[in-house]
C-alpha positions as a LaTeX table, in Angstrom:
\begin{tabular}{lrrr}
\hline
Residue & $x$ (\AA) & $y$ (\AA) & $z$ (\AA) \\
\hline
Unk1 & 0.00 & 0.00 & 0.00 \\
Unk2 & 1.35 & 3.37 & $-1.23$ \\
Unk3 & 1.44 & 6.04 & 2.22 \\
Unk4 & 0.84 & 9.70 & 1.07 \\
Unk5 & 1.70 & 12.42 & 3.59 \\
Unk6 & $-0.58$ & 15.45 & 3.70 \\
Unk7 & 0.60 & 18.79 & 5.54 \\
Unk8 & $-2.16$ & 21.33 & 6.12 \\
Unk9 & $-1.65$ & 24.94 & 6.12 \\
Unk10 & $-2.94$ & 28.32 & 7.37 \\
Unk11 & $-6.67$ & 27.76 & 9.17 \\
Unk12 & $-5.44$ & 24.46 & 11.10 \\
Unk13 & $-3.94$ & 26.51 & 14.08 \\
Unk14 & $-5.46$ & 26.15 & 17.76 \\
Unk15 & $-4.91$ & 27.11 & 20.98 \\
Unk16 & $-2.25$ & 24.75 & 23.30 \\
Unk17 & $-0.65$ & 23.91 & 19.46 \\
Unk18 & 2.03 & 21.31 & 19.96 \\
Unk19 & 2.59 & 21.39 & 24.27 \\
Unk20 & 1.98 & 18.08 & 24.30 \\
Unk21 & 4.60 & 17.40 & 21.86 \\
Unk22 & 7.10 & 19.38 & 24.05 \\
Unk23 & 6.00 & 18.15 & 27.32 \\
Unk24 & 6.59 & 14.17 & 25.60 \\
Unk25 & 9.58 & 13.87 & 23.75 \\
Unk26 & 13.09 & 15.35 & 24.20 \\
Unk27 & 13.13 & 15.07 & 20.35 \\
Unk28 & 10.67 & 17.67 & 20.19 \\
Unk29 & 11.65 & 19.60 & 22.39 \\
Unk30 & 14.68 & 20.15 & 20.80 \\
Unk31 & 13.01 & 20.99 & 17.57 \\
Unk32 & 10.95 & 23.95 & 19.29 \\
Unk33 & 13.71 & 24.98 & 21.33 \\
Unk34 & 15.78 & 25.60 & 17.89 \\
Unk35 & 12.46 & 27.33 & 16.91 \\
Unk36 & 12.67 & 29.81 & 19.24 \\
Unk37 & 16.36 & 30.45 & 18.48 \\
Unk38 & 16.04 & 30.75 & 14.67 \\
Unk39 & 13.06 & 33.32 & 14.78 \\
Unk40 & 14.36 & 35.34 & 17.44 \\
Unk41 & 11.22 & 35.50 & 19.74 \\
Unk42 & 9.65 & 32.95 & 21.57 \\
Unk43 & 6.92 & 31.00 & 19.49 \\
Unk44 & 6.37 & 28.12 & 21.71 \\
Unk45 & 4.76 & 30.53 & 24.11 \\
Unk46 & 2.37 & 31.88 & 21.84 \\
Unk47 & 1.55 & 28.56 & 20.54 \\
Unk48 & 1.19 & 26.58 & 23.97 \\
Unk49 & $-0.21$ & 29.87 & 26.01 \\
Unk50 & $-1.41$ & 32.60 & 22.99 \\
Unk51 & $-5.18$ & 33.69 & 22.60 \\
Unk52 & $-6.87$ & 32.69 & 18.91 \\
Unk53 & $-6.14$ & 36.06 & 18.21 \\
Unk54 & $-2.28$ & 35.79 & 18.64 \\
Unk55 & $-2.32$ & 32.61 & 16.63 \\
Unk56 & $-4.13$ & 34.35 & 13.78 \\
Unk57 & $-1.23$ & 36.66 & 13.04 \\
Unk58 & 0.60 & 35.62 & 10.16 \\
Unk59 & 4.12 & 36.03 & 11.03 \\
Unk60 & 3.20 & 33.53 & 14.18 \\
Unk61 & 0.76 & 31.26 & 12.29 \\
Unk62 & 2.34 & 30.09 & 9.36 \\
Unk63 & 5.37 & 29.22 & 11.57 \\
Unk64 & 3.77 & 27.38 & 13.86 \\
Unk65 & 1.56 & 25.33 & 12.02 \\
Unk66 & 5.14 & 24.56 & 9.83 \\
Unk67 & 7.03 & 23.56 & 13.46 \\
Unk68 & 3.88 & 21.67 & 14.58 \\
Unk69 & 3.67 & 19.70 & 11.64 \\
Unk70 & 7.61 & 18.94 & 10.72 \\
Unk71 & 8.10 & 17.62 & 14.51 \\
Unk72 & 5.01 & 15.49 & 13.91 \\
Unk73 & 7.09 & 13.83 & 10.90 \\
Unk74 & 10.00 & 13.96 & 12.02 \\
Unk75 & 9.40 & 12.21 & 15.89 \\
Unk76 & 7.00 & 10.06 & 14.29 \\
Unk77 & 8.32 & 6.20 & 14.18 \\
Unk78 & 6.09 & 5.33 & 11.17 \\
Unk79 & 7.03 & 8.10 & 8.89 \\
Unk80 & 8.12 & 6.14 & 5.57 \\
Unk81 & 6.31 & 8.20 & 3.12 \\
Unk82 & 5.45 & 7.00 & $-0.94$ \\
Unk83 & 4.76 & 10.32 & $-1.87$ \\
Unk84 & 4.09 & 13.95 & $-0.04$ \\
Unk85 & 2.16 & 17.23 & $-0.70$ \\
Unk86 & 0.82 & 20.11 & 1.29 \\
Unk87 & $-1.76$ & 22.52 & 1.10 \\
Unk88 & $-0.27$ & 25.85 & $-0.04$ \\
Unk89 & 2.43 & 26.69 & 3.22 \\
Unk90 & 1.95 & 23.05 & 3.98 \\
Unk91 & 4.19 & 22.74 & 0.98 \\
Unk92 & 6.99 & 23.79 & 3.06 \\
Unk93 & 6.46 & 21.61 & 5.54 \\
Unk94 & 6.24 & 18.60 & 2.92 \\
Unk95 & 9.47 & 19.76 & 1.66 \\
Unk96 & 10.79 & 20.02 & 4.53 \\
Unk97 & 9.62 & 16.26 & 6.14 \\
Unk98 & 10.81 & 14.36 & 2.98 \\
Unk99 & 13.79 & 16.07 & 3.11 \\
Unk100 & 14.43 & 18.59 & 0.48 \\
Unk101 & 15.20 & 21.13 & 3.41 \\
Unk102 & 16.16 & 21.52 & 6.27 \\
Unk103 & 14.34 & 22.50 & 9.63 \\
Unk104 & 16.11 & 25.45 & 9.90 \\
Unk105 & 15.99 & 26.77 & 6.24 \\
Unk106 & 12.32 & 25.27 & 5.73 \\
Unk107 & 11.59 & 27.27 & 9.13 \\
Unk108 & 13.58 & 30.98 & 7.89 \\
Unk109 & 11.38 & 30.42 & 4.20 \\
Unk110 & 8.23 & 30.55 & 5.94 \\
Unk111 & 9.05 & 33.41 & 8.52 \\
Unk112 & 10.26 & 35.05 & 4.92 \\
Unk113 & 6.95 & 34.16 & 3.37 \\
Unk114 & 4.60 & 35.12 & 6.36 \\
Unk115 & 6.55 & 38.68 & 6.41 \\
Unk116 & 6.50 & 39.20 & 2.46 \\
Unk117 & 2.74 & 37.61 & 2.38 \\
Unk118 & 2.12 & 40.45 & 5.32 \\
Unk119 & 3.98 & 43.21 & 2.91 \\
Unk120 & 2.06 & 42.74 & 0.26 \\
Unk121 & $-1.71$ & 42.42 & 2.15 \\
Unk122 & $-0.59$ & 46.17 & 3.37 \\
Unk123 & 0.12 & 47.37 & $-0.04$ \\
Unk124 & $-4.00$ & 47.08 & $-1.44$ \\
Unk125 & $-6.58$ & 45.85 & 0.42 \\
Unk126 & $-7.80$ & 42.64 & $-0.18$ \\
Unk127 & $-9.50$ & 39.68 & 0.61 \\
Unk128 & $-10.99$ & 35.99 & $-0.40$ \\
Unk129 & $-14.47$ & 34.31 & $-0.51$ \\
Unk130 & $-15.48$ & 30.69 & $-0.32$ \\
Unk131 & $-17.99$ & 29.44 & $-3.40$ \\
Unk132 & $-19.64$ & 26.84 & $-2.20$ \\
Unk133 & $-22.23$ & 23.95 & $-4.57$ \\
Unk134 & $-21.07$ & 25.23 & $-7.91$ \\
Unk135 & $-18.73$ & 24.03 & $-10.78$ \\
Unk136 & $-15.04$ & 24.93 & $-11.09$ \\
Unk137 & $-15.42$ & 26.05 & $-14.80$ \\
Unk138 & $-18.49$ & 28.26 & $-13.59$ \\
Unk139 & $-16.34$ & 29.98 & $-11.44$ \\
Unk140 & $-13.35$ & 30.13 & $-13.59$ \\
Unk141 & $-15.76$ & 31.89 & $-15.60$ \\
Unk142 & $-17.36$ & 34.63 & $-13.91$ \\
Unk143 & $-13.98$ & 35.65 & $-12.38$ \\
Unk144 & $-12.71$ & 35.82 & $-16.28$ \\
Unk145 & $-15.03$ & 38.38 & $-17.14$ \\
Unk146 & $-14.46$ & 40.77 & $-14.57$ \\
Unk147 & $-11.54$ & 42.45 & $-15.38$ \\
Unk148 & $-11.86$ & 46.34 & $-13.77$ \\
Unk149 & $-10.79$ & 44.29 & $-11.17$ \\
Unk150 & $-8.63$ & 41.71 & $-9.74$ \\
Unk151 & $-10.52$ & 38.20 & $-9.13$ \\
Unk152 & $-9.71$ & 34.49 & $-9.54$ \\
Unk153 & $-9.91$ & 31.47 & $-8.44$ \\
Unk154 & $-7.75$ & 30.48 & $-5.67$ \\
Unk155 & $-8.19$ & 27.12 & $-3.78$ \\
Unk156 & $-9.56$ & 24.26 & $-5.63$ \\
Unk157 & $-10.40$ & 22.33 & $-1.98$ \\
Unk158 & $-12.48$ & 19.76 & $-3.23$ \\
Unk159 & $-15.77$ & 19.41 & $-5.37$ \\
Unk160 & $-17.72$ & 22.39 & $-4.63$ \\
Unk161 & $-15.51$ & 24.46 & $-2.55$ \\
Unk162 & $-13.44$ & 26.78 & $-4.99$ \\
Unk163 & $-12.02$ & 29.69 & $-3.30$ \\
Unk164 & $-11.71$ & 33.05 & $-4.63$ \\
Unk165 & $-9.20$ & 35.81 & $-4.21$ \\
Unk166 & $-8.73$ & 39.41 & $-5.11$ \\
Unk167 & $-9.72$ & 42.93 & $-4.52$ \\
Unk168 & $-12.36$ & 43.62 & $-2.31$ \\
Unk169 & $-14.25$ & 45.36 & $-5.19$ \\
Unk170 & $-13.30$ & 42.23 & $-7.28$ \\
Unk171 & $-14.25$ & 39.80 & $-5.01$ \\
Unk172 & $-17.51$ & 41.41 & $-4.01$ \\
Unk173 & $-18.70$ & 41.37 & $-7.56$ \\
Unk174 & $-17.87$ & 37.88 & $-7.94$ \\
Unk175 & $-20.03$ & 36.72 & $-5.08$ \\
Unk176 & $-22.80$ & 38.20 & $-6.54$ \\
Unk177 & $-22.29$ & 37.11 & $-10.21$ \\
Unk178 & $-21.83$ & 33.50 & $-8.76$ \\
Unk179 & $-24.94$ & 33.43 & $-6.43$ \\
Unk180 & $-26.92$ & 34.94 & $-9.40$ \\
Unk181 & $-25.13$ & 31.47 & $-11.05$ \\
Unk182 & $-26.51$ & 29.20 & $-8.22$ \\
Unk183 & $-24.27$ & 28.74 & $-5.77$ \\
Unk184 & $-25.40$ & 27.72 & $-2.46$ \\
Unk185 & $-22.97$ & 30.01 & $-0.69$ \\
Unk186 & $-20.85$ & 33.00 & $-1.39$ \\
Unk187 & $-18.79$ & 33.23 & 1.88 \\
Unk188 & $-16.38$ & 36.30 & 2.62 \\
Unk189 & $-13.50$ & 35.02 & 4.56 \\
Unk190 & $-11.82$ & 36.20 & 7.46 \\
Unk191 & $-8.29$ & 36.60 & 5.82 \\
Unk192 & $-5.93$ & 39.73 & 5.62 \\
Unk193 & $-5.49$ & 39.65 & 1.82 \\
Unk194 & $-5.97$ & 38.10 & $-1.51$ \\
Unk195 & $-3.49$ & 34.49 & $-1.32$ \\
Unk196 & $-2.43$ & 32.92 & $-4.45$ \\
Unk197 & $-3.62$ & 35.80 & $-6.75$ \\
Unk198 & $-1.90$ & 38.20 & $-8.91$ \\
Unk199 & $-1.85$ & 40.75 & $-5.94$ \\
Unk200 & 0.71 & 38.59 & $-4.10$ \\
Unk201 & 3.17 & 39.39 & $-6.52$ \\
Unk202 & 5.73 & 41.34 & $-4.36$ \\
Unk203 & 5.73 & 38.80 & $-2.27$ \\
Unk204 & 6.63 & 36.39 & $-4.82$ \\
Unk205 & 9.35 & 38.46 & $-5.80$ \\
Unk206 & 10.87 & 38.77 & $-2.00$ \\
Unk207 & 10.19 & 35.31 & $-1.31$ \\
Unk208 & 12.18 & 34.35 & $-4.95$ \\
Unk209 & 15.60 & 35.99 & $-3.89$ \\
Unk210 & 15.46 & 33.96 & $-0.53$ \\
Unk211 & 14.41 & 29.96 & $-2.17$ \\
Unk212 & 17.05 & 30.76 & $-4.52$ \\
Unk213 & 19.57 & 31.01 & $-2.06$ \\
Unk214 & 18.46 & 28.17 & 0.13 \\
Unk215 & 20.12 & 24.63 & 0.09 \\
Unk216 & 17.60 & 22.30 & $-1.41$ \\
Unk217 & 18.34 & 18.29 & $-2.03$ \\
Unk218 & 16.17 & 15.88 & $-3.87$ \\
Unk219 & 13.64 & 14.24 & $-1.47$ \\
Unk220 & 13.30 & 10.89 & $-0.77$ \\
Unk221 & 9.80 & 11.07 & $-2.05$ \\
Unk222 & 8.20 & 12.36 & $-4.82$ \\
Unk223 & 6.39 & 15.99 & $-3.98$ \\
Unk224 & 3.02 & 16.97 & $-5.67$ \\
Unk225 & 3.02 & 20.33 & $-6.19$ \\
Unk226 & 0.42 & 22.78 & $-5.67$ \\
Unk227 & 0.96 & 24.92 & $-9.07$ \\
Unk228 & 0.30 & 21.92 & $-11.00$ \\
Unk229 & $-0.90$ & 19.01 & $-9.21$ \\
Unk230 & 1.68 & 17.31 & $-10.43$ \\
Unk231 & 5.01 & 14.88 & $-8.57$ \\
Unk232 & 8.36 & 16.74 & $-8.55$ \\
Unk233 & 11.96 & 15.39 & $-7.11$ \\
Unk234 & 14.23 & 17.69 & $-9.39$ \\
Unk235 & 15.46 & 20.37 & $-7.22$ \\
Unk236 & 14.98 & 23.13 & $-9.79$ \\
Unk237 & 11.46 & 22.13 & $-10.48$ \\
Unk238 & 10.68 & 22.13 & $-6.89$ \\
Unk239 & 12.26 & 26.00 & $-6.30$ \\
Unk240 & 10.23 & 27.04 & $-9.46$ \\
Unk241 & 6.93 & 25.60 & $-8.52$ \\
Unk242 & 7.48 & 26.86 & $-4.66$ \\
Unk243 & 8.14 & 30.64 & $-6.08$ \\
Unk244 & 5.01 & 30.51 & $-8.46$ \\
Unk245 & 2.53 & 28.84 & $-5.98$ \\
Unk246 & 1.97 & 32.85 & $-4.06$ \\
Unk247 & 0.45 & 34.19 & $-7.74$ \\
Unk248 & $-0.95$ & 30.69 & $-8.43$ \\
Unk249 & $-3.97$ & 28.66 & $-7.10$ \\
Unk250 & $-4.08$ & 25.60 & $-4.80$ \\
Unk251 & $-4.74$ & 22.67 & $-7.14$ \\
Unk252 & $-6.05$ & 20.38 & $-4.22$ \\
Unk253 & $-8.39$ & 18.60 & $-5.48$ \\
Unk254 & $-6.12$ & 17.80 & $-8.65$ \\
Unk255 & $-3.56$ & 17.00 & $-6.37$ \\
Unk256 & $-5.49$ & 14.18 & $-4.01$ \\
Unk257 & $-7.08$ & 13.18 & $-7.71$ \\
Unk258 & $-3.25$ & 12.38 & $-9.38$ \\
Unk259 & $-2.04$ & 10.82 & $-5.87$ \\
Unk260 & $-4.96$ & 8.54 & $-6.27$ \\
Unk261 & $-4.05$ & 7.58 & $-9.94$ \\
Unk262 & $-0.27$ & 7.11 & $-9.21$ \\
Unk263 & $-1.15$ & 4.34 & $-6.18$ \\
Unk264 & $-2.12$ & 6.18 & $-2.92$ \\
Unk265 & $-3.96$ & 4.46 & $-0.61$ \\
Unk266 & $-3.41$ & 5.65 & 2.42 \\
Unk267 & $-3.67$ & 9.29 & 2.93 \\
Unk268 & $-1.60$ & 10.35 & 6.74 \\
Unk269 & $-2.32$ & 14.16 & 7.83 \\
Unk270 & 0.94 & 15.82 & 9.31 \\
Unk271 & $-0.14$ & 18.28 & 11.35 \\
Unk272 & $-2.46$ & 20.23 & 13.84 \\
Unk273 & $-6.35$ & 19.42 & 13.02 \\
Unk274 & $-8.33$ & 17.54 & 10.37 \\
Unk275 & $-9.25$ & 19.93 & 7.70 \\
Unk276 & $-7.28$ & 18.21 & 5.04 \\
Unk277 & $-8.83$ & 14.66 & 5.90 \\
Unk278 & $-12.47$ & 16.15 & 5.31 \\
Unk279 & $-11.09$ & 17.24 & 1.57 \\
Unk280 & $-9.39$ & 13.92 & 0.99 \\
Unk281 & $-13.23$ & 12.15 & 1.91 \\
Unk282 & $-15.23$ & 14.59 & $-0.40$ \\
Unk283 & $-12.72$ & 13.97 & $-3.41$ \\
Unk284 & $-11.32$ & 10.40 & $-3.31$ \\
Unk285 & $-13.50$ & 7.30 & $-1.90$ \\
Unk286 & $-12.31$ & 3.88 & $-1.37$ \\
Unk287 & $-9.11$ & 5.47 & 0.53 \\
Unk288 & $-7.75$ & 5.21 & 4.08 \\
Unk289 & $-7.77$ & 8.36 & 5.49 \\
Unk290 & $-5.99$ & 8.94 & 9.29 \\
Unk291 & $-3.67$ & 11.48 & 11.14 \\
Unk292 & $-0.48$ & 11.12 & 13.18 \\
\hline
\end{tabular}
């Protein structure tokens, strides 16, 4: 039976993230300890001790749910993976757990990306929506023709859960067009910009300089990336795919789908909660489906 590792990204954070971790294995420990050291404040506190609020802030979520879910790999016995993916900064901690990075490089990326993601929210206001009960070409094509503003599609989660980023204006617009299309919902989100659309593109930039000059090996595994859905071990491939995937939407759905056709059977989430598990069940059936 093929084992594909799943790392979950922003969203999976709670409160008391990983203390049981720390408080159970010296391993761990060690890990968060290092944590603390390479970010230069400490994160374990806010992460064992923090209100939601703290957790939500993106230079101390996107860390942590990376830390939370590498230690989960890397203390776990079991942890022979087939194949690996995550869902947009879970790619990082993929990378990271099949061991195309290391902890502390994979960890200084995402601080990198979290600040440039931050930089770029700041620059124009902007925000995402989740469509909800209508088809991903419908979508694809309502956001096409609006173009005074800035709207496309951003997540493909699973059947019938697209999400949308952009301008507020844009987005707005697009909620409207699509419920006048027949979608059950039209959900703003509670986000601080517009991920993996066009207006993350000085973040892509920053975050380019900074993979480029990072010390990637081939993974033992092969990666699916979220650009393209598609299994990368080629180091190059991997740093191009990672520097488009800010601009570019989450293929999830394509992603479980081609995991599926190339032998997965057993889908493992790697990480705090079990938001990627509930995807996995909506787009692939006759699969084993579990957490660490």
């Amino acid at each position: 039976m093929k084992s594909a590792y799943i790392f979950p990204g922003q969203g999976s954070q709670f409160k008391g993230m990983g203390l049981d971790l720390y408080q159970s294995s010296d391993s761990a420990k060690t890990l968060f300890d290092q944590a603390n050291s390479i970010l230069g404040f400490e994160i374990t506190k806010i992460m064992f001790e923090g209100s939601d609020e703290e957790l939500k802030q993106t230079n101390v979520t996107q860390p942590a749910i990376f830390i939370h879910s590498v230690i989960l790999a890397k203390i776990s016995p079991d942890f022979t993976p087939n194949m690996v993916a995550g869902h947009s900064l879970g790619e990082f901690s993929a990378l990271v757990a099949a061991g195309a990075l290391s902890f502390e490089d994979g960890l200084k990326l995402v601080a990198k990306r979290a600040d440039a993601m931050q930089k770029a929210c700041e620059i124009r206001p902007s925000t995402m929506a989740a469509i909800l009960g209508l088809a991903d070409n419908i979508i694809e094509e309502v956001c096409a023709g609006i173009t005074d503003e800035i709207v496309v599609p951003a997540n493909y989660n699973c059947p019938g859960q697209v999400v949308i980023s952009g301008t507020f204006e844009g987005v707005e617009k697009a909620c409207e067009l699509l419920k006048a299309a027949g979608a059950k919902r039209a959900l703003i989100l509670p986000v601080g910009g517009a991920f993996h659309s066009p207006l993350m593109e000085p973040a892509r930039e920053e975050l380019a300089s900074a993979i480029h000059a990072a010390e990637f090996e081939a993974p033992i595994c092969a990666i699916y990336q979220n650009v393209n859905a598609m299994p990368a071990t080629e180091v190059n491939v991997i740093k191009e795919n990672l520097i488009s995937q800010l601009t570019a939407p989450v293929r999830w759905t394509q992603t479980i789908e081609q995991m599926v056709n190339d032998g997965a059977e057993t889908f493992i989430e790697c990480g705090p909660g079990k938001v990627l598990q509930g995807l996995v069940k909506k787009i692939a059936s006759g699969v084993e489906i579990k957490s660490i």
